[in-house]
PDB file of C-alpha atoms in Angstrom:
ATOM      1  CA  UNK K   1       0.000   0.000   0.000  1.00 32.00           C
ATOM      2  CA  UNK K   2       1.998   2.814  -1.495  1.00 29.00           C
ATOM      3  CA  UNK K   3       1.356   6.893  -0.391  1.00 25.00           C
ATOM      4  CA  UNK K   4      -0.750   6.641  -4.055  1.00 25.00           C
ATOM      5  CA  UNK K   5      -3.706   4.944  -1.695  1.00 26.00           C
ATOM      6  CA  UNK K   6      -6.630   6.583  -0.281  1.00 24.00           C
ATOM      7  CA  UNK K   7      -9.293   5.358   1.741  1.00 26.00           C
ATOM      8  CA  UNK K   8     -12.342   5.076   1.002  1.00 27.00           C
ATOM      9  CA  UNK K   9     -12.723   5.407  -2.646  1.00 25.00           C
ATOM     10  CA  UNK K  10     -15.325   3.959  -5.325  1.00 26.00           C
ATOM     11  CA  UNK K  11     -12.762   2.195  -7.510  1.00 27.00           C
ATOM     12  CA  UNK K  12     -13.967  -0.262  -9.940  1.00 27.00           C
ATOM     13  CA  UNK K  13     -13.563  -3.598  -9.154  1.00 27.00           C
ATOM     14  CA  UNK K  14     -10.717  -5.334 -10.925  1.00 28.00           C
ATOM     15  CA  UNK K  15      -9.071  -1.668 -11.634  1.00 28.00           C
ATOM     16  CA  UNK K  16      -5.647  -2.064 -11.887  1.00 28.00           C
ATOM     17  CA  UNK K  17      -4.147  -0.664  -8.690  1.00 32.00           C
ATOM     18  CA  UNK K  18      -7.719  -0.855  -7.000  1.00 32.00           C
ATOM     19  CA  UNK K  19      -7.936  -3.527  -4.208  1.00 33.00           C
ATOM     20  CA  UNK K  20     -10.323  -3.090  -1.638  1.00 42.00           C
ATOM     21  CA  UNK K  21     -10.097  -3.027   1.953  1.00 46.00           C
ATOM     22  CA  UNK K  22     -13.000  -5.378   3.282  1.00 44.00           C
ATOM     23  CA  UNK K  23     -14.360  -4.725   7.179  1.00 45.00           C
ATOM     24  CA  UNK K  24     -16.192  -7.018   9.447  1.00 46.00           C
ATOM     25  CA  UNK K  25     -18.288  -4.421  12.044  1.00 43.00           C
ATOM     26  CA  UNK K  26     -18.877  -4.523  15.426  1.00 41.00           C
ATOM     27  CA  UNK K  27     -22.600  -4.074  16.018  1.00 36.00           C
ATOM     28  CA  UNK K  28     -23.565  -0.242  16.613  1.00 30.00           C
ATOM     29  CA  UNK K  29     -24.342  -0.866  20.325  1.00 27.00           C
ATOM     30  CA  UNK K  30     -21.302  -0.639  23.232  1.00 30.00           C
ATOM     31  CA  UNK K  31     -20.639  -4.119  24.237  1.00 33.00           C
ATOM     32  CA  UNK K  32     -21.693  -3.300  27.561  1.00 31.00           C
ATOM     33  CA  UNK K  33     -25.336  -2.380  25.803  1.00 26.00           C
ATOM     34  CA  UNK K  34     -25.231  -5.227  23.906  1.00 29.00           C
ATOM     35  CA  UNK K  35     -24.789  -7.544  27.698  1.00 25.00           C
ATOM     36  CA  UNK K  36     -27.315  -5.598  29.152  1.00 24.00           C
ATOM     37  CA  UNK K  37     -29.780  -5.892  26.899  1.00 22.00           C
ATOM     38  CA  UNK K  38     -29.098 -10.133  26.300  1.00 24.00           C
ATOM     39  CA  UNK K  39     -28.402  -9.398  22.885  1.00 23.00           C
ATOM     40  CA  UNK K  40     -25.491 -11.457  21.323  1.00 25.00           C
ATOM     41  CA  UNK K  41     -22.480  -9.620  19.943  1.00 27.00           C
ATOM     42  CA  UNK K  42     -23.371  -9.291  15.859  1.00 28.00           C
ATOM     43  CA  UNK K  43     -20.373  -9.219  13.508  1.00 29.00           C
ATOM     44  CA  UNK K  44     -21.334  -7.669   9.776  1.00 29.00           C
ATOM     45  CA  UNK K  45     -20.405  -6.041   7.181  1.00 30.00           C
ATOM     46  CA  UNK K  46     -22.655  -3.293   5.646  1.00 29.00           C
ATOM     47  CA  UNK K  47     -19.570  -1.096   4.666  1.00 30.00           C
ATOM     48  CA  UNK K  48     -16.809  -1.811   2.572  1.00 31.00           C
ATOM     49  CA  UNK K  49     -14.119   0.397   0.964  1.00 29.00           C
ATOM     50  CA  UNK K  50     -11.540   0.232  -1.943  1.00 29.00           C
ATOM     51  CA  UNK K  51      -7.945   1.117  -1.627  1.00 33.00           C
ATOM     52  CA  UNK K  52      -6.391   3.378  -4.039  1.00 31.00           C
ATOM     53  CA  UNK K  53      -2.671   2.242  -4.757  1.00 40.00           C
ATOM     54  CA  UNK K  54      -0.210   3.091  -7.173  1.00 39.00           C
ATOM     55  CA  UNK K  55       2.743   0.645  -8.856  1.00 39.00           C
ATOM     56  CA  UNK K  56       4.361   0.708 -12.066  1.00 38.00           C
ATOM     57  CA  UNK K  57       7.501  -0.265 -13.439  1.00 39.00           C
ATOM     58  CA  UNK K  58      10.588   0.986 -11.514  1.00 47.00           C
ATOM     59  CA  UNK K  59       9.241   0.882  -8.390  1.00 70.00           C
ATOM     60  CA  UNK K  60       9.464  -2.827  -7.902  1.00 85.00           C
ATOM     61  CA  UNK K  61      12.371  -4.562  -5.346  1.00 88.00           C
ATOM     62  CA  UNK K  62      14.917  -6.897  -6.129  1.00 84.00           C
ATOM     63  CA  UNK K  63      13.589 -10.118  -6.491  1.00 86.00           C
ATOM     64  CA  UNK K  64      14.043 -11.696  -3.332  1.00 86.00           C
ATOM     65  CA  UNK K  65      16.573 -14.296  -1.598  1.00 87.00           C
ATOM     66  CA  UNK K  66      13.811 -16.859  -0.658  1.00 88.00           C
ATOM     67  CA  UNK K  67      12.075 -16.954  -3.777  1.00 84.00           C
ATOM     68  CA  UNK K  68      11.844 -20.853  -5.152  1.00 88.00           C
ATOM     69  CA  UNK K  69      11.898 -22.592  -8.540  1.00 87.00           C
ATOM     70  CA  UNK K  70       8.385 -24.154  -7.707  1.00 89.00           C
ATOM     71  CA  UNK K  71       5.097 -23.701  -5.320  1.00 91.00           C
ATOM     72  CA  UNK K  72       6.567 -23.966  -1.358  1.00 90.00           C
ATOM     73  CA  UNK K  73       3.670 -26.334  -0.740  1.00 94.00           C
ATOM     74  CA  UNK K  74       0.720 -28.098  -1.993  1.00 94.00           C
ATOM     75  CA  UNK K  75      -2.400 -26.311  -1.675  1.00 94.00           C
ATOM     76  CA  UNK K  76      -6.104 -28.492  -0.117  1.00 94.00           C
ATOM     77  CA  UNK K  77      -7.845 -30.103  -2.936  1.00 93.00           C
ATOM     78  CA  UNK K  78     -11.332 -27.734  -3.682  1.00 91.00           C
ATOM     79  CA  UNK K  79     -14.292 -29.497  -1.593  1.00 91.00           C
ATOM     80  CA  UNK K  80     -16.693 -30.378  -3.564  1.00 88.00           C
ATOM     81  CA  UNK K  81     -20.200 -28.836  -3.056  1.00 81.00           C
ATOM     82  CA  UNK K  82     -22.092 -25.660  -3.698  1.00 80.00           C
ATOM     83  CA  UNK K  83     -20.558 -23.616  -0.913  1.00 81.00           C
ATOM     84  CA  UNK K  84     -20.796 -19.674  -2.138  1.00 91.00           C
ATOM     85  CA  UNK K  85     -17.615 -17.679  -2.693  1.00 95.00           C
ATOM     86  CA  UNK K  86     -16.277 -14.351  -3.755  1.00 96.00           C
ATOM     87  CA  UNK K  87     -12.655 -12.952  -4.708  1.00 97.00           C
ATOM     88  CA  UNK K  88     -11.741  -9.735  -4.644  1.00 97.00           C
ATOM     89  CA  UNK K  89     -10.034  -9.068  -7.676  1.00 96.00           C
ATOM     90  CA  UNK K  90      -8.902 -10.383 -11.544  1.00 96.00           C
ATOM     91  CA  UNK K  91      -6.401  -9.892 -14.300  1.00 94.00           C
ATOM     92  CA  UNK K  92      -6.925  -6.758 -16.333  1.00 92.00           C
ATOM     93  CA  UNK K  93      -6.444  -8.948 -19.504  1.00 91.00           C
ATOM     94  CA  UNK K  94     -10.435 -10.312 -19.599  1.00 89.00           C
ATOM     95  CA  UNK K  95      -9.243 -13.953 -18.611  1.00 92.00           C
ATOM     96  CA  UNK K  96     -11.240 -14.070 -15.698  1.00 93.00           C
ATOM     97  CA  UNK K  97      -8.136 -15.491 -14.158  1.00 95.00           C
ATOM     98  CA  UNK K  98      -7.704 -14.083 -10.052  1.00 96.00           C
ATOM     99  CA  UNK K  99      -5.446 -11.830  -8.373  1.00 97.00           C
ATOM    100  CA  UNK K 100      -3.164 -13.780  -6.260  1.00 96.00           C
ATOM    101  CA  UNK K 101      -0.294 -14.084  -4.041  1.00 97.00           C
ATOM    102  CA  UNK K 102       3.153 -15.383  -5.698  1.00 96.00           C
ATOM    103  CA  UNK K 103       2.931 -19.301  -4.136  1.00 96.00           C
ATOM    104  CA  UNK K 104       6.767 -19.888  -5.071  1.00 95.00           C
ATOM    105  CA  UNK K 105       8.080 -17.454  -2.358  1.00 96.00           C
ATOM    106  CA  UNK K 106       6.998 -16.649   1.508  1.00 97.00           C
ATOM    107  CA  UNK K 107       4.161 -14.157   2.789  1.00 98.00           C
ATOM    108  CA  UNK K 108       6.045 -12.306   5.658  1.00 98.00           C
ATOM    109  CA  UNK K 109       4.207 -10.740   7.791  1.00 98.00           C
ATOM    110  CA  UNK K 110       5.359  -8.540  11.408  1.00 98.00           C
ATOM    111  CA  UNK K 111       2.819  -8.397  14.288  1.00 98.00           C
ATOM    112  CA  UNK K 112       2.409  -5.067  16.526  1.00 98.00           C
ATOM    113  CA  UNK K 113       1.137  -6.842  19.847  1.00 97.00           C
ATOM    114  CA  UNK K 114       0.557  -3.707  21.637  1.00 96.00           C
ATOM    115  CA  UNK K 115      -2.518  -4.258  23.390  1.00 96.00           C
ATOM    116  CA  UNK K 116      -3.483  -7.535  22.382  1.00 97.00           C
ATOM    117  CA  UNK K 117      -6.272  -9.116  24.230  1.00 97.00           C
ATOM    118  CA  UNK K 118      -6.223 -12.580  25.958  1.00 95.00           C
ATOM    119  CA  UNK K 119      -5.631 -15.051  23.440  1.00 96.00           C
ATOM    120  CA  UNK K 120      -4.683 -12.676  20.508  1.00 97.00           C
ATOM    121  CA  UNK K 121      -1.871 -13.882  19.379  1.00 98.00           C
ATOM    122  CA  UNK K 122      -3.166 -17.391  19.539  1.00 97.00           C
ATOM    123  CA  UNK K 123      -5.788 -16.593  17.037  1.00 97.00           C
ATOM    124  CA  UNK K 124      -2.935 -15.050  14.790  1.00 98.00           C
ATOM    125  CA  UNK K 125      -1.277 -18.140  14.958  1.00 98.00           C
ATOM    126  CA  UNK K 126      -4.090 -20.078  14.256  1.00 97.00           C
ATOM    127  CA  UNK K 127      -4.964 -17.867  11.636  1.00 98.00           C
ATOM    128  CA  UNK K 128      -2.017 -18.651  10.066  1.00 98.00           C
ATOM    129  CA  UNK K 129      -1.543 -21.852  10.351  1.00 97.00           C
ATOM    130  CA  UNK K 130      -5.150 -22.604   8.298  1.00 97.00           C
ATOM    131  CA  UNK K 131      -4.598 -20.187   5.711  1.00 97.00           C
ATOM    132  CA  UNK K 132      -1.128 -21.869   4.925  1.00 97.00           C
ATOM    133  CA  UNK K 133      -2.311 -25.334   5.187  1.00 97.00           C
ATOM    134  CA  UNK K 134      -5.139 -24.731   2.853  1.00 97.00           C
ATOM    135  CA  UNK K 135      -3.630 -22.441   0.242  1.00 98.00           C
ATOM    136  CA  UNK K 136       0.369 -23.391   0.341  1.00 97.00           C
ATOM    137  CA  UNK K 137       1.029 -20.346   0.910  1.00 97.00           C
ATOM    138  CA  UNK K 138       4.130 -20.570   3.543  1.00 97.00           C
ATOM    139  CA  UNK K 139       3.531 -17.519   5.873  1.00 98.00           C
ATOM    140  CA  UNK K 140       7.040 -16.339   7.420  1.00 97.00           C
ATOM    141  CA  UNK K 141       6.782 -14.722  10.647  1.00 98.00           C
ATOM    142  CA  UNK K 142       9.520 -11.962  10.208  1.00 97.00           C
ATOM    143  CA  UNK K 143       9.124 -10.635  14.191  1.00 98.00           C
ATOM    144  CA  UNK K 144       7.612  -7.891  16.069  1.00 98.00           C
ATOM    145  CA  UNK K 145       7.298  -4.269  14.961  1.00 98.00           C
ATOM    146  CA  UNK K 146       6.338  -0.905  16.102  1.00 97.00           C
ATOM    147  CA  UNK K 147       4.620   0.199  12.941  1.00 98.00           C
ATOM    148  CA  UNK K 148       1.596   1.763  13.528  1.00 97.00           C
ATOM    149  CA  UNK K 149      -1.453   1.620  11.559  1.00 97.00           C
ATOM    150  CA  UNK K 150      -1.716   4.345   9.037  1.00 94.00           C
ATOM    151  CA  UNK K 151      -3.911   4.632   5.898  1.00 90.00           C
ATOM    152  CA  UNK K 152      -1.173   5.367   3.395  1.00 84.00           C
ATOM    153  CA  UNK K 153       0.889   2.333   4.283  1.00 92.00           C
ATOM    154  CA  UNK K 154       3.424   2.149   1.790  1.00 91.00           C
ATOM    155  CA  UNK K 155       3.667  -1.617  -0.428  1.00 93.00           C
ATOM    156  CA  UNK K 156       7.770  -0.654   0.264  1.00 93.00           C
ATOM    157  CA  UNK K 157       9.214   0.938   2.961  1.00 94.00           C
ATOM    158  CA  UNK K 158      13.012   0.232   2.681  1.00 92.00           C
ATOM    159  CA  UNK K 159      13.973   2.430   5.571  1.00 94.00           C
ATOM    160  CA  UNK K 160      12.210  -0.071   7.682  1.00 95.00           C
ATOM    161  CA  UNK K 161      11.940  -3.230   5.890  1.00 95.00           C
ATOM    162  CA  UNK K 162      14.937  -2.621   2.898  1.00 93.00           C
ATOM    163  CA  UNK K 163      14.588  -3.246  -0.499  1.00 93.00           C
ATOM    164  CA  UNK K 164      11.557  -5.806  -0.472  1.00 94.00           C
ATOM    165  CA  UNK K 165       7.615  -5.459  -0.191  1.00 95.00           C
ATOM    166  CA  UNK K 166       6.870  -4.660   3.114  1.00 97.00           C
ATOM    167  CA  UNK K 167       5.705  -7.246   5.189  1.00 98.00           C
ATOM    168  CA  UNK K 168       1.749  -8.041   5.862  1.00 98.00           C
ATOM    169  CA  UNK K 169       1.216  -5.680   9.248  1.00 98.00           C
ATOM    170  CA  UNK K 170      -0.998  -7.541  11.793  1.00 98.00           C
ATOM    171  CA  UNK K 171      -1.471  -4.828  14.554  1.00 98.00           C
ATOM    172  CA  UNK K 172      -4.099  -4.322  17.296  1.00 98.00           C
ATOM    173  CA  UNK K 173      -5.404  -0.845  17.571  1.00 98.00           C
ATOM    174  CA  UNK K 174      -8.690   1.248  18.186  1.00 97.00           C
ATOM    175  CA  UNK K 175     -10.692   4.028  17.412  1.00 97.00           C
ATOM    176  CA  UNK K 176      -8.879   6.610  19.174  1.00 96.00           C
ATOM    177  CA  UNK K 177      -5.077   5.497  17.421  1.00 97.00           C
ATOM    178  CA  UNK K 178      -7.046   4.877  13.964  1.00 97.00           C
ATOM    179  CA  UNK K 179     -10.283   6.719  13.835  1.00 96.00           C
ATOM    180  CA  UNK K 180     -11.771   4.352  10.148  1.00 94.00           C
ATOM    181  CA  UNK K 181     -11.433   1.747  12.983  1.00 93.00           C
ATOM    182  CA  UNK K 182     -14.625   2.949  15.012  1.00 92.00           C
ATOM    183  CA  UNK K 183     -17.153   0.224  14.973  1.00 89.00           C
ATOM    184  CA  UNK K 184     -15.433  -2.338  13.401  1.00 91.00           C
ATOM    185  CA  UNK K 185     -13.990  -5.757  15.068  1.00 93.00           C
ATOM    186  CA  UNK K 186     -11.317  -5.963  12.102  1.00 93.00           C
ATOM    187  CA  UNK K 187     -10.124  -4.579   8.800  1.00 94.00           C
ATOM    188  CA  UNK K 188      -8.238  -6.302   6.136  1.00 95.00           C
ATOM    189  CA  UNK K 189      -6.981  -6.651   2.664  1.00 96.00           C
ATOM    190  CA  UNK K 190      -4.253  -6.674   0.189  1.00 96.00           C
ATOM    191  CA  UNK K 191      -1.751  -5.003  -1.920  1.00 95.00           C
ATOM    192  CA  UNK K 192      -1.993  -4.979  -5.334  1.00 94.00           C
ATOM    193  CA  UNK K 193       0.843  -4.463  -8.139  1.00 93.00           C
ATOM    194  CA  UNK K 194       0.935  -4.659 -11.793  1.00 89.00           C
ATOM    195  CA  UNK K 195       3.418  -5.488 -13.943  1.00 85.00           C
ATOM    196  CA  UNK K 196       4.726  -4.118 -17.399  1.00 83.00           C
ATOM    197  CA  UNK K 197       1.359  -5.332 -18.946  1.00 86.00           C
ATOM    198  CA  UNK K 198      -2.271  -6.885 -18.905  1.00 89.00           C
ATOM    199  CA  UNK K 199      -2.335 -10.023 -16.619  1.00 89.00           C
ATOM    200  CA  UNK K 200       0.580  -9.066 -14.381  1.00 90.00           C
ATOM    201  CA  UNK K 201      -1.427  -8.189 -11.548  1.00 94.00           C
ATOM    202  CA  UNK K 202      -0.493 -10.044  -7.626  1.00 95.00           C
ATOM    203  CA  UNK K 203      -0.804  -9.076  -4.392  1.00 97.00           C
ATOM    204  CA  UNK K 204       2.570  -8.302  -2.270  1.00 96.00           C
ATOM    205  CA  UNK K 205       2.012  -6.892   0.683  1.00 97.00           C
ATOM    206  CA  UNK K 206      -1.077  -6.378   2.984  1.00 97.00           C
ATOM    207  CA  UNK K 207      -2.723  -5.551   6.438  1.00 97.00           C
ATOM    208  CA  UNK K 208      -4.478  -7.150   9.133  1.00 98.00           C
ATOM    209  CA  UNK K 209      -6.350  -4.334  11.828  1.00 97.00           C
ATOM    210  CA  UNK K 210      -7.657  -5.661  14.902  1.00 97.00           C
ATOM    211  CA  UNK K 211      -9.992  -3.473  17.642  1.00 96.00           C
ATOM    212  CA  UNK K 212      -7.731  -4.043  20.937  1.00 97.00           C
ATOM    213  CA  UNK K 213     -11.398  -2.455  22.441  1.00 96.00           C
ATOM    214  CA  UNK K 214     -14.250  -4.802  21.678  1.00 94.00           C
ATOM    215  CA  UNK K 215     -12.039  -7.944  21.053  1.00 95.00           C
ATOM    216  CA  UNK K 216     -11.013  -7.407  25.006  1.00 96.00           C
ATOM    217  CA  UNK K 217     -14.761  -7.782  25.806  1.00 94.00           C
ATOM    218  CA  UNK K 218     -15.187 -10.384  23.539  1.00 93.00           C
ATOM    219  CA  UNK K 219     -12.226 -12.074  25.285  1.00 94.00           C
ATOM    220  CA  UNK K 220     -14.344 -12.487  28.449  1.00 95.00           C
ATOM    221  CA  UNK K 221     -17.156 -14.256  26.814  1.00 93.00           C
ATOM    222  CA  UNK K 222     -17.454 -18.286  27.091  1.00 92.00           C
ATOM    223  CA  UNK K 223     -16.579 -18.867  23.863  1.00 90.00           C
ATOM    224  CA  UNK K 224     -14.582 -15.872  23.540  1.00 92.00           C
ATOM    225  CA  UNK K 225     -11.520 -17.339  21.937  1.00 93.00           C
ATOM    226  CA  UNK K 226     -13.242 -18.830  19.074  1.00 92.00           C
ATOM    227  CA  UNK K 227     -14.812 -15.389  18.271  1.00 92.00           C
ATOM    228  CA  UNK K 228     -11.693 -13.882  17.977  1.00 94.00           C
ATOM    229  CA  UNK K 229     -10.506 -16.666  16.362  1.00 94.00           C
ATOM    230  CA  UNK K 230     -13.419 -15.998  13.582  1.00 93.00           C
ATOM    231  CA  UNK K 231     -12.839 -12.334  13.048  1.00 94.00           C
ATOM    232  CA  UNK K 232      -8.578 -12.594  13.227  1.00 96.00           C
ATOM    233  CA  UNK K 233      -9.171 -15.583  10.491  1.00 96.00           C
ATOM    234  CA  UNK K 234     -11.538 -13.744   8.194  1.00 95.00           C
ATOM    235  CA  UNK K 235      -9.566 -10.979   8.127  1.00 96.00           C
ATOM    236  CA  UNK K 236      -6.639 -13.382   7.007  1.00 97.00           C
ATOM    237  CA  UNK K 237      -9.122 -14.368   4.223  1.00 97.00           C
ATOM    238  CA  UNK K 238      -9.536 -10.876   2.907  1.00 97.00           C
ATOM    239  CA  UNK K 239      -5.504 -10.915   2.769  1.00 98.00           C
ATOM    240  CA  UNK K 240      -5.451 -13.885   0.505  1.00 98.00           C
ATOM    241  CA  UNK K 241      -7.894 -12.226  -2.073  1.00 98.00           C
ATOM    242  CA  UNK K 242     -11.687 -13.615  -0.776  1.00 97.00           C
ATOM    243  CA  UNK K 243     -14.430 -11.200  -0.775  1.00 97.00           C
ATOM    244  CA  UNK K 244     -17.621 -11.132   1.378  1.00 94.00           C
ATOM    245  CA  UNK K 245     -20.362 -13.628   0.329  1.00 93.00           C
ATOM    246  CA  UNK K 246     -23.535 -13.416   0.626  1.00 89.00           C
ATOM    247  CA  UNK K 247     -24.085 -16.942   1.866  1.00 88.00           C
ATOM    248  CA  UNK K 248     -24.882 -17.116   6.105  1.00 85.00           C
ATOM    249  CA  UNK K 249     -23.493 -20.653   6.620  1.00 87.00           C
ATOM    250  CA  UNK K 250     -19.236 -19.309   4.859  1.00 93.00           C
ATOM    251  CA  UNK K 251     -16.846 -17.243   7.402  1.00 94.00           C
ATOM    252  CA  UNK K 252     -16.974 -14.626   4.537  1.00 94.00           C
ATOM    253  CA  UNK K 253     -20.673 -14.096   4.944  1.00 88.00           C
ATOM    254  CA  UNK K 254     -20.999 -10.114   4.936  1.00 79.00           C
ATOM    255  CA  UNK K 255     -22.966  -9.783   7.606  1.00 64.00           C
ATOM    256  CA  UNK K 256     -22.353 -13.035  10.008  1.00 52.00           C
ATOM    257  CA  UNK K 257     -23.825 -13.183  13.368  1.00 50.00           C
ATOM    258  CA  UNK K 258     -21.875 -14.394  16.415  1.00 52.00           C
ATOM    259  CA  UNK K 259     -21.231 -17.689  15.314  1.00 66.00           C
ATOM    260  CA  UNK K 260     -17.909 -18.765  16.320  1.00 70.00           C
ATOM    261  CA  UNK K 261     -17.211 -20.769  13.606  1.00 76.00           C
ATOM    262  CA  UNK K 262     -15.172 -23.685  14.692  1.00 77.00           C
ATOM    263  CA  UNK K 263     -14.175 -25.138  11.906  1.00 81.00           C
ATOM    264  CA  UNK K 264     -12.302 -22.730  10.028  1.00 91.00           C
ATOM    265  CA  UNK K 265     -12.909 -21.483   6.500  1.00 95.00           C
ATOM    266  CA  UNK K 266     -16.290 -23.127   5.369  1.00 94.00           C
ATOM    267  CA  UNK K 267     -17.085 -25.036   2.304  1.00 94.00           C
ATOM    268  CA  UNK K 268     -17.654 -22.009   0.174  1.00 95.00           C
ATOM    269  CA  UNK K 269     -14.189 -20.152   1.482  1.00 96.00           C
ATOM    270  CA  UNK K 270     -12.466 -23.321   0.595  1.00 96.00           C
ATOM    271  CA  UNK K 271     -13.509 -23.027  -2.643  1.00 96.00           C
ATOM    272  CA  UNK K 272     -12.523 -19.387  -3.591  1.00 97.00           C
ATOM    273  CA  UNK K 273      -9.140 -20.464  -1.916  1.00 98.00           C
ATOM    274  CA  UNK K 274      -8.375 -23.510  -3.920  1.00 96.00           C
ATOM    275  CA  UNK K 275      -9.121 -20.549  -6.763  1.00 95.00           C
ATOM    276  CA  UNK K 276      -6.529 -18.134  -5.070  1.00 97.00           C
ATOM    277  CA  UNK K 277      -3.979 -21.132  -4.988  1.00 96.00           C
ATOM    278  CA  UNK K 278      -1.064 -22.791  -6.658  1.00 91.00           C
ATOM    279  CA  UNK K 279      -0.294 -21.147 -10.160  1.00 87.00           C
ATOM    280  CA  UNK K 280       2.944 -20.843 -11.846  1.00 88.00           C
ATOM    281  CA  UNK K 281       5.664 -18.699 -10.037  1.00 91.00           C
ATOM    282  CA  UNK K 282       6.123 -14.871 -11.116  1.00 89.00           C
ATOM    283  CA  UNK K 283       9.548 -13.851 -12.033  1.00 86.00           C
ATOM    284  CA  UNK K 284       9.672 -10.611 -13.852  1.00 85.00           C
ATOM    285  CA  UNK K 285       9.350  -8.938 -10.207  1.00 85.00           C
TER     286      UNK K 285
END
């Protein structure tokens, strides 16, 4: 996410240089409110944004050390069934072929944990652990950071991360540190780049927001480390390139309710990620 992005904007979908920022929100009532009146916590999604980025030619790193001659690992076979998906973006080029992440080299990523409620960083972990196992993407932890949340990220900051794409940022904030964060349990999404023509596009970089403020009341609840669990891993989703659905039963639904969901990505999510997986390696950048 280069200074070239702005937040919110009506891009097109599949623009070049247009990926969106997807939200999952908080319900409009306090959590306290929401105890005292017996209501459960609600989760949707009735807002969504597109980030504005730039990216051209000459403004790409070297290619990297860890880069490999073929995919790291093997993504989940598709499951078959009807489950309901959406990705976020495609090529340019009209081949209806999706945006993706490079599969032959790592997805770093740097966690801020400032403020992280009970069982936080589990969820991250957890988080991580499915996404890779389904979609072979190899996720590299690359350590803790200090970077806070801004909305012009850049997709390369070499006077903190060198000459590379910066790393995915997981961070906990709130409302008062990041004001687009007010009502929402998490935001999400990747960083696209395009190459010297049509079909080029993949995503390089990314972020992962998390509200330190309701998740620590969520914390508290029974089953309060499989909610977090929920929001930390569809947030993860929106990283990889899945969009919300419409369907109530997927962890992408737009507008879930509380449901914990235990098992992970759903049918339908498994599908759009056996889409965003695997593919040849990218070597021009």
């Amino acid at each position: 996410m280069d200074t070239a992005r702005r937040e919110p904007s009506a891009g097109a979908p599949g623009a070049s240089g247009a990926p969106r920022l997807s939200t999952l929100l908080v319900a409009a009532l306090t959590v306290g409110l929401v105890l005292m009146f017996g209501i459960s916590l609600v989760f949707a999604s009735d807002s969504t944004g597109r980030w504005m980025r730039g990216g051209g030619e000459g403004m790409h790193p070297a290619l990297p050390q860890d880069l490999a001659s073929a995919p790291l690992a093997a993504p989940a076979p598709a499951p078959s069934g009807t489950g309901g998906y959406e990705l976020l973006e495609y090529q340019d080029d009209g081949s209806a072929v999706p945006v993706r992440w490079d599969p032959c080299r790592p997805v770093h990523y740097v966690v801020r944990g400032e403020g992280a409620p009970p069982g936080g960083q589990k969820a991250i972990d957890r988080a991580v652990a499915e996404a890779g196992r389904i979609t072979g993407l190899r996720f590299t932890y690359d350590g803790p950071t200090d970077e806070a949340p801004t909305v012009n990220r850049p997709a390369q900051d070499r006077g903190r991360y060198g000459d590379r794409w910066s790393p995915v940022l997981v961070a906990w904030t709130d409302p008062t540190e990041y004001p687009h964060m007010k009502g929402y349990a998490g935001l999400g999404g990747p960083d696209t780049v395009s190459g010297a023509g049509p079909g080029t596009r993949r995503y390089v970089s990314g972020v992962v927001y998390l509200n330190r403020e309701h998740l620590s009341e969520v914390a508290t609840w029974a089953d309060g480390q499989a909610r977090i669990d929920a929001v930390v891993l569809h947030e993860f989703g929106h990283v990889i390139g899945l969009d919300h659905v419409d369907d109530p039963a997927e962890l992408m639904y737009r507008t879930p309710t509380a449901q914990p969901h235990t098992a992970g990505f759903e049918v339908g999510d498994r599908r759009g990620l056996a889409q965003l997986s695997g593919g040849p390696c990218f070597r021009d950048f």
